[in-house]
Structure formats: structure tokens, C-alpha cells
Short mmCIF file of C-alpha atoms in Angstrom, two decimals:
data_model
loop_
_atom_site.label_atom_id
_atom_site.label_comp_id
_atom_site.label_asym_id
_atom_site.label_seq_id
_atom_site.Cartn_x
_atom_site.Cartn_y
_atom_site.Cartn_z
CA MET U 208 46.17 65.79 -1.02
CA THR U 209 44.44 65.78 2.37
CA ASP U 210 46.26 62.63 3.68
CA GLY U 211 42.94 61.28 4.91
CA LYS U 212 42.31 64.28 7.22
CA THR U 213 38.82 65.50 7.96
CA PRO U 214 37.67 69.02 7.04
CA GLU U 215 37.73 69.95 10.77
CA GLU U 216 41.37 68.88 11.09
CA LEU U 217 42.33 70.83 7.96
CA ALA U 218 40.56 73.94 9.30
CA GLU U 219 42.37 73.59 12.62
CA GLU U 220 45.74 73.32 10.85
CA LYS U 221 44.87 76.37 8.80
CA ARG U 222 44.02 78.35 11.93
CA ILE U 223 47.26 77.28 13.63
CA ALA U 224 49.29 78.25 10.55
CA VAL U 225 47.64 81.68 10.45
CA GLU U 226 48.33 82.26 14.13
CA GLU U 227 51.92 81.09 13.64
CA ALA U 228 52.33 83.50 10.74
CA LYS U 229 50.91 86.36 12.83
CA ARG U 230 53.19 85.50 15.71
CA LYS U 231 56.25 85.42 13.44
CA ALA U 232 55.22 88.70 11.85
CA ALA U 233 54.94 90.25 15.32
CA GLU U 234 58.36 88.88 16.27
CA LEU U 235 59.78 90.24 13.03
CA ARG U 236 58.42 93.69 13.79
CA GLN U 237 59.87 93.51 17.28
CA LYS U 238 63.24 92.46 15.91
CA GLN U 239 63.18 95.20 13.32
CA ALA U 240 62.43 97.73 16.02
CA ALA U 241 65.21 96.36 18.19
CA GLU U 242 67.66 96.29 15.31
CA ALA U 243 66.86 99.90 14.50
CA GLU U 244 68.27 100.68 17.93
CA LYS U 245 71.41 98.43 17.47
CA PRO U 246 74.67 99.64 15.99
CA ALA U 247 75.33 99.47 12.24
CA ASP U 248 77.59 96.43 12.52
CA ASP U 249 74.61 94.27 13.33
CA LEU U 250 72.70 95.42 10.22
CA GLU U 251 73.88 92.52 8.08
CA LEU U 252 72.78 90.00 10.68
CA GLN U 253 69.37 91.60 10.95
CA LYS U 254 68.94 91.46 7.19
CA LYS U 255 69.68 87.75 7.18
CA LYS U 256 67.20 87.21 9.96
CA ALA U 257 64.59 89.25 8.06
CA VAL U 258 65.16 87.17 4.92
CA ALA U 259 64.81 83.96 6.90
CA ALA U 260 61.63 85.25 8.52
CA ALA U 261 60.24 86.25 5.13
CA LYS U 262 61.02 82.80 3.73
CA ALA U 263 59.34 81.17 6.70
CA LYS U 264 56.29 83.38 6.22
CA ALA U 265 56.20 82.59 2.50
CA ALA U 266 56.45 78.89 3.28
CA ALA U 267 53.59 79.18 5.78
CA LEU U 268 51.45 81.04 3.24
CA LYS U 269 52.26 78.44 0.57
CA LYS U 270 51.26 75.63 2.91
CA GLN U 271 48.04 77.43 3.75
CA LYS U 272 47.18 77.81 0.05
CA GLU U 273 47.92 74.13 -0.53
CA LEU U 274 45.58 73.23 2.34
CA GLU U 275 42.79 75.43 0.90
CA LYS U 276 43.32 73.95 -2.58
CA ASN U 277 43.21 70.38 -1.23
CA GLU U 278 40.02 71.19 0.64
CA SER U 279 38.42 72.58 -2.56
CA VAL U 280 39.55 69.53 -4.57
CA SER U 281 38.10 67.26 -1.90
CA GLU U 282 34.74 69.01 -2.01
CA GLU U 283 34.67 68.91 -5.84
CA SER U 284 35.63 65.22 -5.77
CA ASP U 285 32.80 64.45 -3.33
CA ASP U 286 30.29 66.39 -5.45
CA LEU U 287 31.48 64.61 -8.62
CA ALA U 288 31.16 61.18 -7.00
CA LEU U 289 27.65 62.03 -5.76
CA ALA U 290 26.65 63.25 -9.23
CA LYS U 291 27.98 60.04 -10.78
CA LYS U 292 25.97 57.93 -8.32
CA LYS U 293 22.82 59.90 -9.11
CA ALA U 294 23.41 59.49 -12.85
CA VAL U 295 23.90 55.71 -12.45
CA ALA U 296 20.71 55.42 -10.35
CA ALA U 297 18.73 57.44 -12.92
CA ALA U 298 20.07 55.24 -15.77
CA LYS U 299 19.07 52.08 -13.90
CA ALA U 300 15.57 53.45 -13.20
CA LYS U 301 15.14 54.39 -16.88
CA ALA U 302 16.32 50.93 -18.01
CA ALA U 303 13.83 49.27 -15.61
CA ALA U 304 11.00 51.48 -16.92
CA LEU U 305 11.88 50.61 -20.53
CA LYS U 306 11.97 46.90 -19.69
CA LYS U 307 8.56 47.09 -17.99
CA GLN U 308 7.13 48.97 -20.96
CA LYS U 309 8.41 46.29 -23.38
CA GLU U 310 6.86 43.57 -21.18
CA LEU U 311 3.52 45.41 -21.19
CA LYS U 312 3.60 45.74 -25.00
CA LYS U 313 4.49 42.04 -25.28
CA ASP U 314 1.57 41.12 -22.99
CA GLU U 315 -0.77 43.34 -25.04
CA THR U 316 0.40 41.68 -28.26
CA THR U 317 -0.09 38.23 -26.74
CA SER U 318 -3.55 39.26 -25.54
CA GLU U 319 -4.48 40.54 -29.00
CA ASP U 320 -3.26 37.27 -30.56
CA GLY U 321 -5.34 35.36 -28.04
CA ASP U 322 -8.41 37.48 -28.86
CA ALA U 323 -7.86 36.82 -32.60
CA VAL U 324 -7.64 33.05 -31.98
CA LEU U 325 -10.76 33.18 -29.79
CA ALA U 326 -12.65 35.18 -32.43
CA LYS U 327 -11.61 32.66 -35.09
CA LYS U 328 -12.81 29.75 -32.94
CA LYS U 329 -16.12 31.53 -32.35
CA ALA U 330 -16.53 32.13 -36.08
CA VAL U 331 -15.85 28.43 -36.82
CA ALA U 332 -18.33 27.36 -34.12
CA ALA U 333 -20.95 29.76 -35.50
CA ALA U 334 -20.41 28.42 -39.02
CA LYS U 335 -20.81 24.83 -37.78
CA ALA U 336 -23.97 25.74 -35.88
CA LYS U 337 -25.38 27.49 -38.93
CA ALA U 338 -24.56 24.51 -41.15
CA ALA U 339 -26.35 22.23 -38.67
CA ALA U 340 -29.37 24.55 -38.66
CA ILE U 341 -29.43 24.58 -42.48
CA LYS U 342 -29.24 20.78 -42.53
CA LYS U 343 -32.11 20.53 -40.06
CA GLN U 344 -34.14 22.99 -42.09
CA LYS U 345 -33.55 20.99 -45.28
CA GLU U 346 -34.74 17.86 -43.50
CA MET U 347 -37.87 19.66 -42.33
CA GLN U 348 -38.57 20.93 -45.84
CA GLN U 349 -38.05 17.48 -47.28
CA ASN U 350 -40.48 16.09 -44.70
CA GLU U 351 -42.94 18.81 -45.65
CA ALA U 352 -42.60 17.97 -49.33
CA ILE U 353 -43.10 14.28 -48.54
CA SER U 354 -46.20 15.12 -46.51
CA LYS U 355 -47.65 17.18 -49.36
CA GLY U 356 -46.98 14.41 -51.81
CA GLY U 357 -49.75 12.40 -50.18
CA ASP U 358 -50.35 8.74 -49.60
CA ASP U 359 -49.39 7.79 -53.17
CA ASP U 360 -45.78 8.80 -52.63
CA LEU U 361 -45.75 6.94 -49.32
CA ALA U 362 -47.12 3.82 -51.04
CA LYS U 363 -44.48 4.12 -53.74
CA LYS U 364 -41.75 4.34 -51.13
CA LYS U 365 -43.12 1.33 -49.30
CA ALA U 366 -43.21 -0.60 -52.58
CA VAL U 367 -39.59 0.38 -53.30
CA ALA U 368 -38.58 -0.73 -49.79
CA ALA U 369 -40.40 -4.03 -50.27
CA ALA U 370 -38.67 -4.55 -53.62
CA LYS U 371 -35.30 -3.89 -52.03
CA ALA U 372 -36.09 -6.33 -49.23
CA LYS U 373 -37.15 -8.93 -51.79
CA ALA U 374 -33.95 -8.40 -53.79
CA ALA U 375 -31.89 -8.79 -50.62
CA ALA U 376 -33.72 -12.03 -49.80
CA LEU U 377 -33.09 -13.42 -53.29
CA LYS U 378 -29.42 -12.50 -53.04
CA LYS U 379 -29.19 -14.34 -49.74
CA GLN U 380 -30.89 -17.35 -51.25
CA LYS U 381 -28.30 -17.51 -54.03
CA LYS U 382 -25.53 -17.55 -51.44
CA ASP U 383 -27.22 -20.37 -49.47
CA GLY U 384 -27.28 -22.70 -52.51
CA ALA U 385 -28.89 -23.31 -55.87
CA SER U 386 -31.00 -26.23 -54.61
CA ASP U 387 -33.35 -24.03 -52.61
CA ILE U 388 -33.86 -21.36 -55.28
CA SER U 389 -37.10 -22.67 -56.71
CA ASP U 390 -38.74 -23.04 -53.27
CA GLU U 391 -37.64 -19.57 -52.23
CA LYS U 392 -38.91 -18.10 -55.48
CA ALA U 393 -42.25 -19.72 -54.92
CA LYS U 394 -42.38 -18.34 -51.40
CA ALA U 395 -41.37 -14.88 -52.60
CA VAL U 396 -44.03 -14.95 -55.32
CA ALA U 397 -46.65 -16.03 -52.79
CA ALA U 398 -45.57 -13.30 -50.39
CA ALA U 399 -45.67 -10.69 -53.14
CA LYS U 400 -49.14 -11.80 -54.19
CA ALA U 401 -50.35 -11.71 -50.59
CA LYS U 402 -48.87 -8.25 -50.15
CA ALA U 403 -50.48 -7.00 -53.37
CA ALA U 404 -53.83 -8.40 -52.27
CA ALA U 405 -53.50 -6.74 -48.88
CA LYS U 406 -52.59 -3.45 -50.52
CA ALA U 407 -55.59 -3.66 -52.88
CA LYS U 408 -57.86 -4.48 -49.95
CA ALA U 409 -56.51 -1.58 -47.92
CA LYS U 410 -56.95 0.82 -50.85
CA ALA U 411 -60.54 -0.32 -51.38
CA SER U 412 -61.20 0.09 -47.68
CA GLU U 413 -59.76 3.63 -47.75
CA GLU U 414 -61.93 4.53 -50.72
CA ASN U 415 -65.04 3.31 -48.91
CA GLU U 416 -64.15 5.12 -45.69
CA GLU U 417 -65.22 8.69 -45.18
CA PRO U 418 -62.32 11.19 -45.16
CA VAL U 419 -61.26 12.31 -41.69
CA GLU U 420 -61.66 16.05 -41.25
CA GLU U 421 -58.48 17.82 -40.15
CA THR U 422 -58.77 19.93 -37.02
CA PRO U 423 -58.62 23.64 -37.96
CA SER U 424 -55.44 25.42 -36.94
CA PRO U 425 -55.71 27.92 -34.06
CA ASN U 426 -53.79 30.36 -36.29
CA GLN U 427 -56.25 30.17 -39.18
CA PRO U 428 -58.13 33.31 -37.98
CA VAL U 429 -54.78 35.10 -37.79
CA LEU U 430 -53.96 34.17 -41.41
CA ASP U 431 -57.48 35.22 -42.50
CA ARG U 432 -56.94 38.61 -40.84
CA TYR U 433 -53.61 39.10 -42.67
CA LEU U 434 -55.23 38.24 -46.00
CA HIS U 435 -58.15 40.58 -45.37
CA ILE U 436 -55.86 43.54 -44.58
CA ILE U 437 -53.63 42.83 -47.60
CA GLN U 438 -56.57 42.49 -50.00
CA GLN U 439 -58.21 45.66 -48.72
CA ASN U 440 -55.04 47.72 -49.26
CA LEU U 441 -53.17 46.02 -52.14
CA GLY U 442 -55.74 43.89 -53.95
CA ASP U 443 -55.91 40.16 -54.74
CA ASP U 444 -52.97 39.81 -57.13
CA LEU U 445 -49.98 39.90 -54.76
CA LEU U 446 -49.94 36.33 -53.44
CA GLU U 447 -49.15 33.06 -55.12
CA ASP U 448 -50.32 31.04 -52.10
CA ALA U 449 -51.24 31.36 -48.41
CA TYR U 450 -51.49 28.52 -45.89
CA ILE U 451 -50.84 27.33 -42.34
CA ASN U 452 -47.52 25.49 -42.07
CA ARG U 453 -48.35 22.53 -39.81
CA LEU U 454 -44.70 21.43 -39.69
CA ALA U 455 -43.52 24.79 -38.34
CA LYS U 456 -45.75 25.40 -35.30
CA ASP U 457 -48.74 26.39 -37.47
CA VAL U 458 -47.11 29.64 -38.57
CA PRO U 459 -49.24 31.61 -41.10
CA THR U 460 -47.34 31.55 -44.40
CA LEU U 461 -47.59 33.98 -47.33
CA VAL U 462 -46.02 33.07 -50.70
CA ALA U 463 -45.45 36.28 -52.71
CA LYS U 464 -45.03 36.53 -56.44
CA LYS U 465 -41.53 37.46 -57.56
CA HIS U 466 -42.48 40.96 -58.76
CA THR U 467 -44.59 41.70 -55.62
CA TYR U 468 -42.08 40.32 -53.06
CA LEU U 469 -40.54 43.67 -52.02
CA LYS U 470 -43.88 45.51 -52.14
CA LEU U 471 -45.52 42.95 -49.86
CA ALA U 472 -42.54 43.02 -47.46
CA GLN U 473 -42.81 46.83 -47.24
CA PHE U 474 -46.52 46.58 -46.50
CA LEU U 475 -46.02 43.94 -43.79
CA LYS U 476 -43.55 46.18 -41.99
CA HIS U 477 -45.12 49.63 -42.37
CA ASN U 478 -48.84 48.85 -42.11
CA GLU U 479 -50.10 50.03 -38.71
CA LEU U 480 -52.33 46.99 -38.20
CA LEU U 481 -49.61 44.43 -39.01
CA ALA U 482 -46.34 46.14 -37.93
CA PHE U 483 -43.91 43.27 -38.53
CA ASP U 484 -40.90 45.23 -37.35
CA TYR U 485 -38.51 42.35 -36.60
CA LEU U 486 -36.87 39.95 -39.06
CA SER U 487 -35.70 36.90 -37.09
CA GLU U 488 -34.66 34.57 -39.93
CA THR U 489 -33.80 34.59 -43.64
CA HIS U 490 -32.49 31.68 -45.68
CA GLY U 491 -32.58 30.21 -49.17
CA THR U 492 -33.23 26.63 -50.32
CA ASP U 493 -32.47 24.76 -53.53
CA PHE U 494 -35.47 22.55 -54.50
CA GLU U 495 -33.74 21.55 -57.78
CA SER U 496 -36.77 22.73 -59.77
CA HIS U 497 -36.51 26.24 -58.28
CA MET U 498 -34.97 28.31 -55.47
CA GLU U 499 -36.99 29.59 -52.51
CA ILE U 500 -36.38 32.44 -50.03
CA TYR U 501 -37.89 32.09 -46.55
CA ASN U 502 -38.27 35.01 -44.10
CA HIS U 503 -39.70 34.78 -40.59
CA LEU U 504 -41.19 38.08 -39.35
CA TYR U 505 -42.45 39.02 -35.90
CA SER U 506 -44.70 41.86 -34.67
CA TYR U 507 -43.99 43.03 -31.13
CA GLN U 508 -47.11 45.16 -31.30
CA ASN U 509 -49.40 42.16 -31.92
CA SER U 510 -47.15 39.34 -30.58
CA GLN U 511 -47.72 37.46 -33.84
CA SER U 512 -45.55 35.84 -36.52
CA VAL U 513 -45.74 35.39 -40.27
CA ALA U 514 -43.56 33.58 -42.81
CA LEU U 515 -42.92 35.37 -46.12
CA LYS U 516 -41.75 33.16 -48.99
CA VAL U 517 -40.94 33.71 -52.67
CA LYS U 518 -39.99 31.22 -55.41
CA ILE U 519 -37.32 32.23 -57.96
CA ASP U 520 -35.78 30.78 -61.08
CA ARG U 521 -32.91 28.37 -60.35
CA GLU U 522 -30.91 29.23 -63.47
CA GLU U 523 -31.11 32.99 -62.85
CA PRO U 524 -31.79 33.32 -59.10
CA VAL U 525 -32.29 37.08 -58.75
CA ILE U 526 -34.56 38.73 -56.18
CA ASP U 527 -34.89 42.10 -54.37
CA SER U 528 -32.92 42.60 -51.14
CA LEU U 529 -34.78 43.30 -47.87
CA THR U 530 -31.85 45.14 -46.26
CA SER U 531 -33.58 48.49 -46.86
CA LEU U 532 -36.39 47.31 -44.55
CA TRP U 533 -34.58 45.11 -42.01
CA VAL U 534 -30.84 45.54 -41.40
CA GLY U 535 -30.81 41.97 -40.07
CA ALA U 536 -31.20 40.68 -43.65
CA ASP U 537 -27.63 41.79 -44.49
CA TRP U 538 -25.59 38.74 -43.48
CA PRO U 539 -28.27 36.05 -44.22
CA GLU U 540 -28.62 37.40 -47.78
CA ARG U 541 -24.83 37.35 -48.18
CA GLU U 542 -24.93 33.73 -47.02
CA GLY U 543 -27.58 32.93 -49.66
CA PHE U 544 -25.36 34.56 -52.29
CA ASP U 545 -22.27 32.68 -51.05
CA LEU U 546 -23.73 29.19 -50.64
CA LEU U 547 -26.54 29.17 -53.23
CA GLY U 548 -25.57 31.84 -55.75
CA ILE U 549 -28.74 33.92 -55.21
CA VAL U 550 -28.31 37.56 -56.29
CA PHE U 551 -30.09 40.09 -54.03
CA LYS U 552 -30.68 43.34 -55.93
CA GLY U 553 -29.99 46.47 -53.86
CA HIS U 554 -27.82 44.73 -51.25
CA PRO U 555 -25.12 47.17 -49.98
CA ASN U 556 -22.27 44.61 -49.87
CA LEU U 557 -23.11 41.40 -51.71
CA THR U 558 -19.86 39.46 -51.19
CA ARG U 559 -18.98 35.99 -49.91
CA ILE U 560 -19.27 35.63 -46.14
CA MET U 561 -18.18 32.03 -45.41
CA MET U 562 -16.19 30.78 -48.41
CA PRO U 563 -13.01 32.47 -49.75
CA ASP U 564 -13.44 35.02 -52.54
CA ASP U 565 -11.78 32.68 -55.06
CA TRP U 566 -14.01 29.69 -54.18
CA VAL U 567 -15.53 27.97 -57.20
CA GLY U 568 -19.27 27.20 -57.02
CA HIS U 569 -21.92 27.34 -54.28
CA PRO U 570 -21.77 24.46 -51.74
CA LEU U 571 -25.49 24.26 -50.85
CA ARG U 572 -26.67 23.76 -54.43
CA LYS U 573 -27.93 20.23 -55.09
CA ASP U 574 -25.70 19.92 -58.18
CA TYR U 575 -22.58 21.30 -56.46
CA GLU U 576 -19.33 19.54 -57.34
CA PRO U 577 -16.16 20.42 -55.39
CA TYR U 578 -13.40 21.97 -57.47
CA ASP U 579 -9.75 21.42 -56.60
CA VAL U 580 -7.18 23.41 -58.57
CA GLU U 581 -4.48 20.85 -57.74
CA VAL U 582 -6.29 17.93 -59.42
#
């Protein structure tokens, strides 16, 4: 034990003890020399003194050793305490690093979950936008079909509307009371006769009038050029129809036969004069009597567009895939397979893209009926 003494104090005590031991040793030598000169009767006394001096020296040496040992223990104790402090500090630093690492991993996981949720929301929004576009397209095609039907269909629709209005008026009359029925019937009959007379007069007037010539489309020369190039290279037997689509910004439209669809598409892309190198749109439509595939192509070389269509059987809707020509046809063709049941031969991955794999039926078919396994 050092009794709380500093290393300097212990060293000073050690030095003093050494000097004391030296001094006593010198005194002992002097005494021994003096005793050698004394008579023999003092020999016993000298021996006792020598023993006492030796004991004192031994005690001094023992004390010195104890001091040195205490000093060594003190140094070892200080080093051990310092080592312990360093170990504790290192453990705390390691624990803090591990905690920070766990927080970083947690933040990364949270970020990944957030990205997954965002991607899912984007996919849902894209699906809704696509559904809206398909709905708009169907409306445009229906309008186109109505326009092609001519004035007869329009007259029929007007007659149906008039009949519905008449039926509604009669129903209202019945609610108002039975007393006025005969008068209302007479009025309705008179109105119907007047309407029929007006219709007959209008029809006769239309027959007598000269037909109004439709203004030629500015894209008619473009369509004529396409037809000329196709006929020169592939002959006259590739197309089922060709016309200017007035309802779609006068785009030149080519309707291919089913067995010439892929061949014509290859020609439109690879011919140097046409060079339709970009496919901007592909979709299918159910017309109940048949299915139709519509593709919109664009040539950056000529800054011109063309629509390529093909009609296919509704019961067995199978047609060649265009993915070998335009990679952009991949997902739209998968959509046609998913929602309409059209099979695209040669497609690299013809699987559902919007509905689950176990979904029953094709939602964009006109005769689609939802299927619920729980009912």
C-alpha cells in the first residue's frame, strides 16, 4: 500500500532508507574495527550489537522492497484502470456505430417501401388513364361507324327518339286523367302526321337537290403516294381497303388482309421511301361482328403518319405479333390479349398485364360478364 503517497515521496523515502542503511553499515564496520582492538571480554557485547545492526539492516531492506513492490502495484493498477476505460470507450463507440447502422437500414427499408407504394400508385394511375383513353377511342369509333351508316341511320334514330317522346307524352297523359286521353291522342296523331309529312317533304327535297361535293383531304396525295409505292413493290392484292380517316385528323389509313398484315408492316418499316420507324400506338377493338387491330406509325424521315389496320375473326382472334419490328408493340399487344383475348403469334411473353393471372374472361369484350367465385 502506498498510503496515498506520490511516486516522488516514495522515491525520496527509498533514497533516505538507502542512505540510512549505508550509514549503519559504515557504523557497523567502524564498530567492528574498534571491537577488534577491545579486549576479549567485550566480544559478547559486540556480537549482540552486530546482530542488532544486522536486524536493523534487514528491516530497512525489507521496507525498501515493500516500497518498490507498492510502487509497481500502483503503476500496474493505473495501467489496468486506463485499459478498462479505453475498453469501455471502445465498446460504447461500437454500440453507437451499430445503432446508427440499424437506423440507416431501417430508413432504407422505409424508403424502399415508399418507392413500392409510389410505383403502385403510378401503375394504378396509368391503368386509369389507359382505360379512359380506350373509352374515348371506343366513342370515336362508334361516332365513325354512325357517320358511315349515313343519313338513313340518323333518320332511324330520330324516329326512335320521336317514338320515345311520344310514349312519354302518352304516359303523362294517363297520369293526368282519363278524360283528356282522346283529345291528347288526336293531338298526338296530328303531330305524328305532320312530322311524317315534313319528313317526306324533306326527303323529296334532298332527292331533288344536287349532292354537295366533299372537299378533298390535304392528305389524299400522301395516301396516293403510299398506295403507288406498295403496288409497285408488292402488287394489288395486299389491301382490303384504303381511305382518309376524317375523324382522326385525316390520317391516311391502310386496312391489310389478315394473311398480308405482317408482310405489309415489314414493308412499311423497311422500305427506304416510306421508313415508318416508330410505332406510337397499338390497340384492339371489339366490334361484335369482328375484332380489329389499329396501329399508328410515324416516319421521322418524311414527317408523315399512317394507320395500319387489320380485321380478325372474333371467335378465333389470332394475328401475327409486330414485336419483331417494333419493340413498342410488346405491352400494347399484351393488353389486347389480356382485355380482349386476342392471340398475337410470335409474341415473346404473351401474358396478362393488367388483370390477375387467374382472372376469368376479357373485360373489354362486348359480351363480357363478370365472374365471382364467391357467388
